[in-house]
Every structure is written in structure tokens, then in C-alpha cells.
């Protein structure tokens, strides 16, 4: 059993992990930057250590400093949360070298799945359906043009090491591809240290549906149903729900079984997510695997009754899963809305001081907010997640609408009005929306 866990993250996910640790009687260690000195995640932890300046490379991406703190605090394990170092092979390797458990999969799996090109190869070898495309990096724009002409427009240009929509662009003409290739390659180099690009066929009017898997070190792997993540702006998720209103039972089970097959082919251990694109005929194609906890994991917790952070910790401690696939429930419907500190029309970040904070108490809200706290420009603008559970999808939508209407965050701009517009839209309420929904039906209005 772990007695002390360092959380190598910040904000709402750090608070979320700490709450489970406290429930399990495990002490917590926080790390914080200069900008986060007064953050609630620092106050909630049993111990807290300053690790550097406000920019992520000075603090939350400072692998050596975080390892130094972990050794000084005598932490048994490190939970990376999501983003930051959560899918960093070097970080997982250093934990192994120092004898500190990394709460996640092995460094080998992180490496393979961290490259979209290598992950495509691995899934093809495992017999998992993938989006038509290539399995090698494209060094020049001339080669990109030749490949796009072969595949046929429209195509999706992607950074191999990308994430969060960075280094990704839909391309529908040769002229657009010429303009997009260099700019996205440069962005990928700047954000991920890797400018490798590849191209795959664009699946139009697609649903973005992901399968949550859990795998222990004893050969047991299960899927915890799916999450519909098709409400996106700039390839970034905004509202997620479980279960998907689009899938039928046969497709749902087929996707779950393929996700388990994919995880087993990798020798995967811990929590992970297989993301798929699903076309209008319910054909599904592997998109990528996230070797970490997802931002939207709460909707899975709400319909299954499982604490995914607790499961991660138990697996990392060496315990076998305490349930079988047949025992995993799927009760009711859950929705999550991400609140961003951003202008709801332009999507530009809106840092500043929160003067008024009034959050509803009748629903789950994962956050790291207080009145008087300053939202800085240094980190991702997501500041809270509102999660609801209802007996039916209609019930859950009504609860989320009420919760967002009751949420008061003043002093900064937020996207709450945009979230309410989504929930009120007839297409969303019908459950047949796709990844083009926000762009086609909200932004153009």
C-alpha cells in the first residue's frame, strides 16, 4: 500500500486526485509554481513544494525538480494527472530508475502510443481498424501533396506527437495544404519538440467516441463503456457524455471488445482510453490512445459508480481488478461541461481575478477555484468541470442547464453562455450531433 503520493500536476485534476487519496488514507504532496502559490491544490495537500517560475517549462515540466521533491518528500508514487508530464516517457523512466511508482502504464507503452504514427502501426498489427492514411512521417510539403492526392481530399494533417488540437488541421485543397504544412510543423516543434507530420483521410460528419479501459498486472482487462466527445471547438472537447446517444448496443459492445483487444496487444497496465472516429454508418476507426486519465473521466465514474483514480492507485499497488466485465454497471446518463476562462465568441483566453464565485451545491463540480484567486495566462484556460447524472439523457441535460445557469463566475469571461447554447440546440438534444456541430451550428449563427 502507498502511504504518500506526489501529484505532479496542478488545478482541478490535482484537487481531484487528492480527494481520492484522502479517502484512501494516503498522504499527498503538491508541487506548485510561482503563479500557483495560493492555489487551493496547494492548501489541500499534506505537503507542498515550490518548484519554479510561472511558465510550465520552469515548473510543471521541470522533471528533475519534481523528482527531487519526490525523493525529499519520500513519496512512494507519483500521479501525473493529465497533460504536462502524464505521457512523458522520460518521466516514467526516471520514476522507475528512482524506485518511485509511476501511476500509469510502462515507459515502453507510453513511447509507442505517444507517436500517432507508431500507434497506427501497432493498432494495424493488432487488427484494429484505423483511419485510412500513412504510417511514416512526411518530411516535405511536396511529399505531403503527393500523399494527399493519392488519398483524396479532404484530409487531416496531423502532428505525430500532437495533442489538444495542436498541429492538426483539416485540409481540402492543395493550396491550403501548402500553407498549413509548415505552420503546423513549426507549432508541433515548439509545443512537443517533434515536428513529424502525417496525413490521414478525413472522416466527415464523424462522431468522436472513446472507450475507457482498465488493465491490471494480472492479465485482466475490461472496458468501462464509452464517452461521446463530439462537441468540440478547434479540436478541443467542450461537452462530453456517457453513454453515447448515437451508438446502438451491438456497436457499443464491438467497440469495447476492440478496445480491450488493443490494450492487451500492448501489454497495457493501468487506466487508458482508446479514441475512435465513428462514421454515420457506425463504422469505427482507431484515432489514438491516451495513456493516462482523461479530463472527461467523471462521466464514466457517474454511470459505473467506480472511482477511476482509486482504480489507478490500486492497479499501481499491484492489486488485481476486483470486478469482471459482466459486473460493470451502466446506470443512467451523465454529462460534463468544461468551463473555460475564455471569450465565448472568439475563444481567446480571459485571464484575470475572480471577484465573485457562486457554484451550485446540488451537482458535482471539479474545480480549483476561490473568490479572489487570479486565473493566469500561463496555463490551460479550463478552470472547472460541471458534472451531472440523471436517470435519462433528458433528465441529465435539464440538470446541467440548471447548474450552469446557477453558476456565477465574475471578473473574467467564461464560456458558460456557449455551453448553454449547445444544450438548448435541437441538434444536440436529438443526440445526432457530430464533430462539426459547433462550427456549423453555433459559430456561424
Short mmCIF file of C-alpha atoms in Angstrom, two decimals, residues 23-427:
data_model
loop_
_atom_site.label_atom_id
_atom_site.label_comp_id
_atom_site.label_asym_id
_atom_site.label_seq_id
_atom_site.Cartn_x
_atom_site.Cartn_y
_atom_site.Cartn_z
CA UNK A 23 -10.45 8.89 1.11
CA UNK A 24 -7.92 6.05 0.95
CA UNK A 25 -5.84 7.40 3.84
CA UNK A 26 -2.88 8.26 1.61
CA UNK A 27 -0.87 11.43 2.30
CA UNK A 28 -0.46 13.85 -0.61
CA UNK A 29 2.38 16.01 -1.84
CA UNK A 30 1.67 19.04 -4.03
CA UNK A 31 4.08 20.89 -6.26
CA UNK A 32 3.44 24.47 -7.31
CA UNK A 33 4.80 27.26 -9.45
CA UNK A 34 5.24 30.89 -8.53
CA UNK A 35 1.86 31.66 -10.13
CA UNK A 36 0.11 28.94 -8.11
CA UNK A 37 1.46 29.77 -4.67
CA UNK A 38 -2.05 30.44 -3.31
CA UNK A 39 -3.86 27.79 -5.32
CA UNK A 40 -6.37 25.59 -3.45
CA UNK A 41 -4.49 22.46 -4.53
CA UNK A 42 -1.51 23.69 -2.51
CA UNK A 43 -3.65 24.22 0.58
CA UNK A 44 -5.38 20.86 0.30
CA UNK A 45 -2.17 18.81 0.19
CA UNK A 46 -0.45 17.44 3.28
CA UNK A 47 2.85 18.83 1.97
CA UNK A 48 3.59 21.37 -0.75
CA UNK A 49 6.83 22.28 -2.52
CA UNK A 50 7.71 25.25 -4.71
CA UNK A 51 9.29 24.08 -7.98
CA UNK A 52 9.87 27.17 -10.12
CA UNK A 53 8.61 30.07 -12.16
CA UNK A 54 5.14 30.51 -13.64
CA UNK A 55 5.80 29.07 -17.10
CA UNK A 56 5.34 25.33 -17.42
CA UNK A 57 8.90 24.65 -18.55
CA UNK A 58 10.13 26.40 -15.40
CA UNK A 59 7.96 24.33 -13.07
CA UNK A 60 5.41 21.67 -14.02
CA UNK A 61 7.57 20.36 -16.89
CA UNK A 62 10.74 20.51 -14.78
CA UNK A 63 11.22 16.77 -14.49
CA UNK A 64 14.40 16.97 -12.43
CA UNK A 65 12.92 19.34 -9.87
CA UNK A 66 9.79 17.22 -9.44
CA UNK A 67 11.90 14.08 -8.96
CA UNK A 68 14.00 15.92 -6.40
CA UNK A 69 10.85 16.82 -4.46
CA UNK A 70 9.52 13.26 -4.68
CA UNK A 71 12.73 11.90 -3.13
CA UNK A 72 12.86 14.64 -0.49
CA UNK A 73 9.23 14.02 0.48
CA UNK A 74 9.78 10.24 0.42
CA UNK A 75 6.81 9.70 -1.89
CA UNK A 76 6.00 6.07 -2.77
CA UNK A 77 4.38 7.00 -6.05
CA UNK A 78 3.68 9.85 -8.45
CA UNK A 79 0.32 10.50 -10.08
CA UNK A 80 0.78 12.65 -13.20
CA UNK A 81 -2.89 13.53 -13.79
CA UNK A 82 -3.45 14.57 -17.42
CA UNK A 83 -1.42 16.84 -19.68
CA UNK A 84 2.01 18.14 -18.58
CA UNK A 85 4.23 15.09 -17.82
CA UNK A 86 1.48 12.47 -17.88
CA UNK A 87 2.58 10.99 -21.22
CA UNK A 88 6.28 11.80 -20.94
CA UNK A 89 8.41 8.71 -21.46
CA UNK A 90 11.46 10.23 -19.75
CA UNK A 91 9.41 10.99 -16.64
CA UNK A 92 8.06 7.44 -16.41
CA UNK A 93 11.60 6.11 -16.92
CA UNK A 94 13.04 8.33 -14.19
CA UNK A 95 10.37 7.16 -11.74
CA UNK A 96 11.41 3.58 -12.49
CA UNK A 97 15.10 4.43 -12.02
CA UNK A 98 14.45 6.11 -8.69
CA UNK A 99 12.23 3.31 -7.38
CA UNK A 100 9.13 5.53 -7.30
CA UNK A 101 5.97 4.04 -8.80
CA UNK A 102 4.61 5.92 -11.81
CA UNK A 103 0.82 5.65 -11.67
CA UNK A 104 0.30 4.83 -15.32
CA UNK A 105 1.50 2.38 -17.96
CA UNK A 106 5.08 1.42 -18.75
CA UNK A 107 7.50 3.77 -20.47
CA UNK A 108 7.56 1.45 -23.48
CA UNK A 109 3.80 1.72 -23.99
CA UNK A 110 3.84 5.50 -23.47
CA UNK A 111 6.53 5.79 -26.15
CA UNK A 112 4.64 3.67 -28.66
CA UNK A 113 1.27 5.33 -28.12
CA UNK A 114 2.77 8.83 -27.82
CA UNK A 115 3.59 8.78 -31.51
CA UNK A 116 0.46 8.81 -33.63
CA UNK A 117 2.44 7.19 -36.42
CA UNK A 118 3.76 4.35 -34.25
CA UNK A 119 0.37 3.87 -32.58
CA UNK A 120 -1.28 3.48 -36.00
CA UNK A 121 1.27 0.78 -36.87
CA UNK A 122 0.67 -1.02 -33.57
CA UNK A 123 -3.10 -0.99 -33.98
CA UNK A 124 -2.90 -2.22 -37.56
CA UNK A 125 -0.71 -5.11 -36.39
CA UNK A 126 -3.30 -5.89 -33.69
CA UNK A 127 -6.11 -6.00 -36.25
CA UNK A 128 -7.78 -2.81 -35.02
CA UNK A 129 -9.47 -0.73 -37.76
CA UNK A 130 -7.65 2.57 -38.40
CA UNK A 131 -8.49 5.65 -40.46
CA UNK A 132 -7.02 5.30 -43.97
CA UNK A 133 -3.69 7.13 -44.10
CA UNK A 134 0.06 6.61 -43.89
CA UNK A 135 2.39 5.14 -41.28
CA UNK A 136 5.51 7.20 -41.98
CA UNK A 137 6.45 10.80 -41.26
CA UNK A 138 6.23 13.29 -44.13
CA UNK A 139 9.46 15.31 -44.39
CA UNK A 140 8.47 17.81 -47.09
CA UNK A 141 5.41 19.63 -48.33
CA UNK A 142 5.99 18.14 -51.81
CA UNK A 143 5.58 14.64 -50.39
CA UNK A 144 2.54 15.79 -48.42
CA UNK A 145 0.93 16.98 -51.65
CA UNK A 146 1.61 13.67 -53.38
CA UNK A 147 0.14 11.67 -50.49
CA UNK A 148 -2.94 13.90 -50.21
CA UNK A 149 -3.60 13.50 -53.93
CA UNK A 150 -3.32 9.73 -53.54
CA UNK A 151 -5.65 9.55 -50.50
CA UNK A 152 -8.06 12.14 -51.86
CA UNK A 153 -9.22 15.41 -50.31
CA UNK A 154 -10.37 16.31 -47.73
CA UNK A 155 -7.57 15.06 -45.48
CA UNK A 156 -6.47 15.68 -41.91
CA UNK A 157 -2.92 16.96 -41.44
CA UNK A 158 -1.60 15.93 -38.02
CA UNK A 159 1.48 16.25 -35.85
CA UNK A 160 2.69 12.79 -34.81
CA UNK A 161 3.28 13.91 -31.22
CA UNK A 162 0.37 16.36 -31.10
CA UNK A 163 -2.47 16.71 -28.65
CA UNK A 164 -5.23 19.13 -27.69
CA UNK A 165 -5.80 20.03 -31.33
CA UNK A 166 -2.28 21.49 -31.71
CA UNK A 167 -0.59 20.73 -35.03
CA UNK A 168 -3.85 19.48 -36.53
CA UNK A 169 -5.75 20.97 -39.46
CA UNK A 170 -8.40 19.92 -41.95
CA UNK A 171 -7.11 20.43 -45.50
CA UNK A 172 -9.37 20.37 -48.54
CA UNK A 173 -7.15 21.77 -51.32
CA UNK A 174 -3.50 21.65 -52.39
CA UNK A 175 -3.14 25.38 -51.78
CA UNK A 176 -4.40 25.02 -48.21
CA UNK A 177 -2.03 22.11 -47.63
CA UNK A 178 0.99 24.18 -48.73
CA UNK A 179 0.01 26.91 -46.27
CA UNK A 180 -0.83 24.53 -43.44
CA UNK A 181 2.14 22.17 -43.59
CA UNK A 182 4.93 24.49 -42.49
CA UNK A 183 2.87 26.38 -39.88
CA UNK A 184 1.64 23.19 -38.20
CA UNK A 185 5.08 21.60 -38.39
CA UNK A 186 6.54 24.65 -36.62
CA UNK A 187 3.84 24.60 -33.95
CA UNK A 188 4.45 20.91 -33.32
CA UNK A 189 8.19 21.52 -32.90
CA UNK A 190 7.54 24.36 -30.46
CA UNK A 191 4.93 22.53 -28.35
CA UNK A 192 6.15 18.93 -28.46
CA UNK A 193 9.78 19.08 -29.60
CA UNK A 194 8.84 16.94 -32.59
CA UNK A 195 7.78 18.32 -35.96
CA UNK A 196 6.91 15.00 -37.60
CA UNK A 197 3.71 15.27 -39.63
CA UNK A 198 1.44 12.70 -41.24
CA UNK A 199 -1.81 12.62 -43.18
CA UNK A 200 -4.96 10.55 -42.89
CA UNK A 201 -8.29 10.61 -44.68
CA UNK A 202 -10.84 12.96 -43.14
CA UNK A 203 -13.90 11.11 -41.88
CA UNK A 204 -16.64 13.68 -42.48
CA UNK A 205 -19.63 14.09 -40.15
CA UNK A 206 -17.87 11.85 -37.66
CA UNK A 207 -18.58 11.11 -34.03
CA UNK A 208 -15.64 11.22 -31.62
CA UNK A 209 -16.29 8.32 -29.27
CA UNK A 210 -13.80 6.89 -26.80
CA UNK A 211 -13.65 3.72 -24.73
CA UNK A 212 -12.29 3.74 -21.18
CA UNK A 213 -10.21 0.67 -20.33
CA UNK A 214 -8.69 -0.63 -17.11
CA UNK A 215 -5.99 -3.28 -17.08
CA UNK A 216 -4.14 -4.81 -14.13
CA UNK A 217 -0.78 -6.58 -14.00
CA UNK A 218 -2.50 -9.98 -13.66
CA UNK A 219 -3.84 -10.18 -17.21
CA UNK A 220 -7.30 -8.72 -16.55
CA UNK A 221 -8.56 -6.01 -18.94
CA UNK A 222 -12.06 -4.51 -19.05
CA UNK A 223 -13.84 -1.64 -20.75
CA UNK A 224 -16.00 0.84 -18.84
CA UNK A 225 -18.29 1.69 -21.73
CA UNK A 226 -17.93 4.76 -23.89
CA UNK A 227 -17.96 8.54 -23.83
CA UNK A 228 -19.35 10.71 -26.62
CA UNK A 229 -16.94 13.65 -27.13
CA UNK A 230 -18.17 15.22 -30.36
CA UNK A 231 -18.93 18.71 -29.02
CA UNK A 232 -15.58 20.32 -29.85
CA UNK A 233 -14.20 23.69 -30.79
CA UNK A 234 -10.82 23.81 -32.52
CA UNK A 235 -10.50 20.04 -31.98
CA UNK A 236 -10.79 20.54 -28.21
CA UNK A 237 -13.61 18.83 -26.31
CA UNK A 238 -16.20 21.02 -24.60
CA UNK A 239 -19.08 18.77 -23.52
CA UNK A 240 -18.87 15.00 -23.04
CA UNK A 241 -21.49 12.43 -22.18
CA UNK A 242 -21.90 8.79 -21.27
CA UNK A 243 -23.36 6.82 -22.80
CA UNK A 244 -23.29 7.92 -26.44
CA UNK A 245 -26.80 8.71 -27.71
CA UNK A 246 -25.64 7.71 -31.21
CA UNK A 247 -24.44 4.13 -30.66
CA UNK A 248 -26.57 1.01 -30.71
CA UNK A 249 -25.83 -1.84 -28.31
CA UNK A 250 -24.10 -4.03 -30.90
CA UNK A 251 -21.65 -1.27 -31.89
CA UNK A 252 -21.11 -0.29 -28.26
CA UNK A 253 -20.05 -3.83 -27.32
CA UNK A 254 -17.99 -4.26 -30.50
CA UNK A 255 -16.03 -1.07 -29.77
CA UNK A 256 -15.46 -2.15 -26.19
CA UNK A 257 -14.14 -5.53 -27.26
CA UNK A 258 -11.81 -3.94 -29.83
CA UNK A 259 -10.51 -1.52 -27.17
CA UNK A 260 -9.72 -4.43 -24.85
CA UNK A 261 -8.02 -6.25 -27.74
CA UNK A 262 -5.91 -3.16 -28.44
CA UNK A 263 -4.89 -2.76 -24.78
CA UNK A 264 -3.98 -6.42 -24.45
CA UNK A 265 -1.89 -6.33 -27.61
CA UNK A 266 0.25 -3.65 -25.95
CA UNK A 267 0.55 -5.40 -22.59
CA UNK A 268 -1.19 -2.32 -21.19
CA UNK A 269 -1.46 -1.84 -17.42
CA UNK A 270 -3.47 0.91 -15.62
CA UNK A 271 -6.18 3.24 -16.97
CA UNK A 272 -6.20 4.23 -20.62
CA UNK A 273 -8.54 5.46 -23.31
CA UNK A 274 -8.91 4.28 -26.90
CA UNK A 275 -10.34 7.05 -29.07
CA UNK A 276 -12.31 6.29 -32.22
CA UNK A 277 -13.91 8.16 -35.06
CA UNK A 278 -17.31 6.71 -35.95
CA UNK A 279 -18.97 7.47 -39.29
CA UNK A 280 -22.69 7.84 -40.00
CA UNK A 281 -22.97 4.11 -40.73
CA UNK A 282 -21.39 3.31 -37.34
CA UNK A 283 -18.12 2.08 -38.82
CA UNK A 284 -15.42 2.91 -36.27
CA UNK A 285 -11.74 3.65 -36.73
CA UNK A 286 -8.88 3.95 -34.23
CA UNK A 287 -7.82 7.57 -33.73
CA UNK A 288 -5.33 7.48 -30.85
CA UNK A 289 -4.73 6.10 -27.38
CA UNK A 290 -4.33 8.31 -24.33
CA UNK A 291 -2.12 6.56 -21.80
CA UNK A 292 -3.44 8.50 -18.82
CA UNK A 293 -6.55 9.68 -17.04
CA UNK A 294 -8.83 11.75 -19.27
CA UNK A 295 -10.29 15.16 -18.45
CA UNK A 296 -13.75 13.67 -19.02
CA UNK A 297 -13.32 10.62 -16.79
CA UNK A 298 -16.06 11.81 -14.35
CA UNK A 299 -18.91 10.87 -16.70
CA UNK A 300 -17.68 7.28 -16.68
CA UNK A 301 -17.50 7.39 -12.88
CA UNK A 302 -21.08 8.64 -12.73
CA UNK A 303 -22.59 5.81 -14.80
CA UNK A 304 -20.44 2.99 -13.36
CA UNK A 305 -20.08 4.06 -9.72
CA UNK A 306 -16.32 3.46 -9.93
CA UNK A 307 -13.65 5.91 -8.76
CA UNK A 308 -11.13 5.78 -11.61
CA UNK A 309 -8.35 7.42 -9.60
CA UNK A 310 -8.83 4.79 -6.90
CA UNK A 311 -8.67 2.08 -9.55
CA UNK A 312 -5.45 3.58 -10.91
CA UNK A 313 -3.89 3.56 -7.46
CA UNK A 314 -5.00 0.00 -6.70
CA UNK A 315 -3.59 -1.24 -10.00
CA UNK A 316 -0.31 0.58 -9.39
CA UNK A 317 -0.12 -1.05 -5.95
CA UNK A 318 -0.29 -4.43 -7.68
CA UNK A 319 -3.88 -5.41 -6.89
CA UNK A 320 -5.97 -7.31 -9.44
CA UNK A 321 -9.22 -5.76 -10.61
CA UNK A 322 -11.98 -6.53 -8.11
CA UNK A 323 -14.68 -6.94 -10.79
CA UNK A 324 -15.23 -8.64 -14.11
CA UNK A 325 -16.59 -7.22 -17.36
CA UNK A 326 -20.02 -8.67 -16.63
CA UNK A 327 -20.16 -6.86 -13.28
CA UNK A 328 -19.59 -3.36 -14.66
CA UNK A 329 -22.85 -1.45 -14.46
CA UNK A 330 -24.13 1.23 -16.82
CA UNK A 331 -26.69 3.25 -14.89
CA UNK A 332 -28.46 6.35 -16.13
CA UNK A 333 -26.81 9.12 -18.12
CA UNK A 334 -24.03 11.59 -17.31
CA UNK A 335 -22.87 14.86 -18.86
CA UNK A 336 -19.79 17.01 -18.27
CA UNK A 337 -19.37 20.63 -19.34
CA UNK A 338 -15.92 22.20 -19.30
CA UNK A 339 -15.85 25.80 -18.11
CA UNK A 340 -13.05 27.76 -19.76
CA UNK A 341 -11.74 31.19 -18.84
CA UNK A 342 -12.20 32.46 -22.36
CA UNK A 343 -14.28 34.74 -24.52
CA UNK A 344 -17.28 32.63 -25.63
CA UNK A 345 -17.27 34.19 -29.11
CA UNK A 346 -13.59 34.33 -30.01
CA UNK A 347 -12.38 31.51 -27.71
CA UNK A 348 -9.44 33.71 -26.72
CA UNK A 349 -8.24 33.16 -23.11
CA UNK A 350 -9.57 35.57 -20.49
CA UNK A 351 -7.17 35.66 -17.52
CA UNK A 352 -7.88 37.86 -14.53
CA UNK A 353 -9.06 37.95 -10.92
CA UNK A 354 -12.27 36.19 -9.89
CA UNK A 355 -14.28 38.74 -7.92
CA UNK A 356 -17.42 36.62 -7.43
CA UNK A 357 -17.70 32.85 -7.24
CA UNK A 358 -21.00 31.12 -6.59
CA UNK A 359 -21.20 27.44 -7.53
CA UNK A 360 -24.31 25.23 -7.21
CA UNK A 361 -24.08 22.63 -4.47
CA UNK A 362 -26.52 20.04 -5.86
CA UNK A 363 -24.17 18.73 -8.58
CA UNK A 364 -20.56 17.61 -8.82
CA UNK A 365 -18.13 20.36 -9.81
CA UNK A 366 -14.45 19.50 -10.14
CA UNK A 367 -12.53 22.74 -9.77
CA UNK A 368 -9.68 24.59 -8.07
CA UNK A 369 -11.31 27.98 -7.59
CA UNK A 370 -11.79 30.51 -4.81
CA UNK A 371 -13.03 34.09 -4.71
CA UNK A 372 -10.09 36.43 -5.13
CA UNK A 373 -7.93 33.92 -6.96
CA UNK A 374 -6.22 35.03 -10.18
CA UNK A 375 -6.53 32.98 -13.35
CA UNK A 376 -3.15 33.42 -15.01
CA UNK A 377 -2.31 33.29 -18.73
CA UNK A 378 0.35 30.64 -18.17
CA UNK A 379 -1.82 27.50 -18.19
CA UNK A 380 -4.71 25.84 -19.99
CA UNK A 381 -7.81 28.05 -19.63
CA UNK A 382 -10.07 25.22 -18.39
CA UNK A 383 -10.96 26.15 -14.80
CA UNK A 384 -13.84 23.82 -13.83
CA UNK A 385 -15.98 20.89 -14.91
CA UNK A 386 -19.68 20.64 -14.12
CA UNK A 387 -20.80 17.00 -13.97
CA UNK A 388 -24.39 15.78 -13.69
CA UNK A 389 -26.10 12.40 -13.58
CA UNK A 390 -29.70 11.68 -14.44
CA UNK A 391 -31.99 8.71 -14.90
CA UNK A 392 -32.28 9.63 -18.60
CA UNK A 393 -30.39 11.83 -21.04
CA UNK A 394 -33.21 14.38 -20.99
CA UNK A 395 -33.02 14.49 -17.20
CA UNK A 396 -29.24 14.98 -17.28
CA UNK A 397 -29.49 17.80 -19.85
CA UNK A 398 -32.05 19.62 -17.70
CA UNK A 399 -29.84 19.26 -14.61
CA UNK A 400 -26.78 20.57 -16.45
CA UNK A 401 -28.72 23.54 -17.80
CA UNK A 402 -29.89 24.42 -14.30
CA UNK A 403 -26.41 24.02 -12.83
CA UNK A 404 -24.79 26.26 -15.45
CA UNK A 405 -27.49 28.89 -15.06
CA UNK A 406 -26.78 28.94 -11.32
CA UNK A 407 -23.00 29.18 -11.76
CA UNK A 408 -21.66 32.70 -11.18
CA UNK A 409 -18.03 33.46 -12.03
CA UNK A 410 -17.38 37.19 -12.29
CA UNK A 411 -14.20 39.14 -13.00
CA UNK A 412 -13.26 37.05 -16.04
CA UNK A 413 -15.07 35.94 -19.17
CA UNK A 414 -16.19 32.30 -19.38
CA UNK A 415 -17.78 30.07 -21.99
CA UNK A 416 -20.90 29.35 -19.91
CA UNK A 417 -23.18 31.10 -22.41
CA UNK A 418 -21.74 28.95 -25.19
CA UNK A 419 -22.31 25.78 -23.15
CA UNK A 420 -25.94 26.75 -22.59
CA UNK A 421 -26.34 27.40 -26.32
CA UNK A 422 -25.17 23.86 -27.01
CA UNK A 423 -27.58 22.34 -24.50
CA UNK A 424 -30.51 24.33 -25.91
CA UNK A 425 -29.78 23.38 -29.53
CA UNK A 426 -32.22 20.97 -31.15
CA UNK A 427 -29.46 19.02 -32.89
#
